[in-house]
């Protein structure tokens, strides 16, 4: 595609047959464009592409348009996020290099009207042509189709072109995509500068400042671009491009000022690094100069002034390296975001020191002598000390002083160094007599051990200033350094006190550092292992002072080096304590980061090479990761709208008894029609475990109040609460136990405030104790995976729910239901292992609160027998007069299991029948006079008072029947996957039984047996039900299965009847025997009357006059 191949390519395009190779030509053209570097090559490339466009306008040009638009696209943010930093930088550099060449060629093709709109590009040659015919889009494709379709296509094409023109053309669309995705990082600024450099004058009509200045210098006129009316650069496109570049330049201005400030900070930091380390990287500076050069080119091309960059601020704060302490740290407040401190509290503790000159009058600082020692002198002394230490660590000490130091106590060493340091500073002051100030100082030194927080230690620093003198400072440093070796918790506060005073009294820090360093040297010469605690106190004190920038960093690194040279026993403790205390600080501080990283690598190499004890190896690993913790992704803070934040504030912060009514009114005033607001409320009321446990009843009050006006909201809350309990039973995750307790309490509070009814509470209680158990009943011999015998959390759930709302079930049918459940609950508790003490106390407290007089079961067998007896009695109470377990219908068919959902009219009729039978039996046994003589005249007269059947007994029986049906359905849960036969035997409605009774029809017809079976077909026409008798052959499958089923049901019915009658006979026999014994006892002692209270029982119940009966 270069200038040297231009003539040959043009000849080949005219002569060769290229219709079948359009796709390959486009690919080759795209590759050739990248090799065009000079202006001549680009001109030749445009000429070749123009020739191909003239020959293949409908096939070559759309493909080329699509490929050029595709190659000029900006990569997506998702793709860039998947790359590493190095890969991302390399990818962007390669893309910008390619797109710079493509963008220049595209602009040339756009100016000669070859590329018009991005939307005209097609990915392949296959497309749907006019008339619905799929063809190759070449020069003859437009010949297909009739004139009507052709005119319609032309009109649609014209409308599309008008719409495309409004979007600005090919180049504007490409530039807009590049700019819109680059308003923050400005990676594409090189492309924009290249475009303006090559086409700023021809497209935008902007003459660069340098060219205009050169023309003015030589007294030449600046050439003005003539406006071509046929040019693709219309006034609208010109205005759109100018607005695009101006908006981009404004964002670049902001970015430039921000980057300039950041570079200035880096330069200040680099100066400190250069001063302390002697070397400096030029990478940041080169990056800044390169970026500023690009910005200047862009400003010149757009003819816009460069922004005024702020000058570097004069640093009023001097580096501590110039102070007498010799520290190479600066103020360091630029590093608060670099992870030096674990949290903001730690940063404030180590950096925000009180200014004593604000708190104490200046007169107390006048006696401080001014030190004029330079940093270079102290640095030379430190280097000499290091050389002496290295010599001392490699050879034994030969002088007598060293031998005495080996046996000296560390506290004596500290005192000696402090005295020596104070004497070198000048003539010692005479020892003052005992004065009030001395007594105050003694009191201050005594209470230092109680200063266990920042405020106390700061107040101690202020108090010391009022009694400040040279001798007091010496005594203070002695008291601080002689802290007990086990009180390492006081070292951070003592270090803060030294750092606070060191700002105004530098000799305090000097004495402390000199004494601690000398103590470390003395401890290193003593190889005995009995001073481990003293060594740890010493190194931790130095490390804490380093975090306050009192200890020079070279002192810490020298101690580190000495300990690593002999990396055994107590030196391992020294290294680990140093890393735990100030390792993170030194690693994250830019001035010491490189050297600290090398030290950490040395520590890990030493650990891997030496065969350390497991305890030491674990200590080294913990210290390493505490100093250099692994990188963790930043926690994404969820963005919430102001309305959601307001709702959460009302619920989570403001909710209390005093504000309950106000919050309820505020919630009612919200926009309930807005689905977002409604969703936020539902989520907050569902996740009740996020609310304080003591506020759960307040949440129930709010839910009850909102349910009055938004009933569907209350339904959603109740459904979610029940579902949450069910999910907890299914998953049984330990970490969700606290959440499940809160949900159970929430459900009980909802009942207390009349949002739900008692059946839901009892359904939940039975679900808790039966869910997952085979046959819907817990048993010792059957193991449940999700409710193990040693898992007592379900007991906690039941107790929580009963403690919340159980006291409400003290009357009526709810009392009877609760008594029934308590018996079942005791059986559930006894089916498990022996509960721990806290669970046992919880059960006892719950039962004592609900039923203080309840007789507790001692063994599982007793509870199981009681539950069986209770279920049998309840089953008997809902049976018909014949004692069978099923209700016999008028047509001779027993009610099937599916008839539980029959109409309420049937139940009312059956209840009426039972009541009639009960009244007849009672009339037979009890006279209306109320007095009945039992036995002969010698026996006692027993007065039987008949109590009328309570009105609630019917409701109790209905509720119990529903509970029993629920329990029976759960007991056969294991058979729910068995294939069940179709239910054909269903009860006939009451209003249709009389006329369609099959027995009556058979009697009226008096027809002999014909080998057929009669069935009643129930149909529905409109709102009316109709029945029709159908006869089916007796040998058919339907008749045989029905007959077999009826026989099986009769047999089962007889067995159940026999079982119940035998039980009743035993009860009657026991009652009669008890009555005989009671009469005999009464006859032998005294004669009198006895009143029995009798309730209206059902059929089959017999009452005895004996005292042992509880009926």
mmCIF file of C-alpha atoms in Angstrom, residues 35 171 250 287 343 387 560 630 685 723 822 873 985 1023 1043-1044:
data_model
loop_
_atom_site.group_PDB
_atom_site.id
_atom_site.type_symbol
_atom_site.label_atom_id
_atom_site.label_comp_id
_atom_site.label_asym_id
_atom_site.label_seq_id
_atom_site.Cartn_x
_atom_site.Cartn_y
_atom_site.Cartn_z
ATOM 1 C CA UNK A 35 2.584 -0.006 7.069
ATOM 2 C CA UNK A 171 -15.126 10.584 11.908
ATOM 3 C CA UNK A 250 -11.769 21.046 29.831
ATOM 4 C CA UNK A 287 6.047 10.486 33.214
ATOM 5 C CA UNK A 343 -7.140 2.037 61.133
ATOM 6 C CA UNK A 387 31.070 -0.343 63.937
ATOM 7 C CA UNK A 560 17.507 -5.844 63.035
ATOM 8 C CA UNK A 630 -1.622 -10.111 52.092
ATOM 9 C CA UNK A 685 -39.240 -5.818 57.860
ATOM 10 C CA UNK A 723 -40.648 -19.249 54.969
ATOM 11 C CA UNK A 822 -46.870 -29.384 75.685
ATOM 12 C CA UNK A 873 -59.097 -39.902 72.760
ATOM 13 C CA UNK A 985 -65.763 -42.478 45.699
ATOM 14 C CA UNK A 1023 -73.878 -22.987 38.843
ATOM 15 C CA UNK A 1043 -65.324 -53.314 44.951
ATOM 16 C CA UNK A 1044 -61.828 -54.277 46.113
#
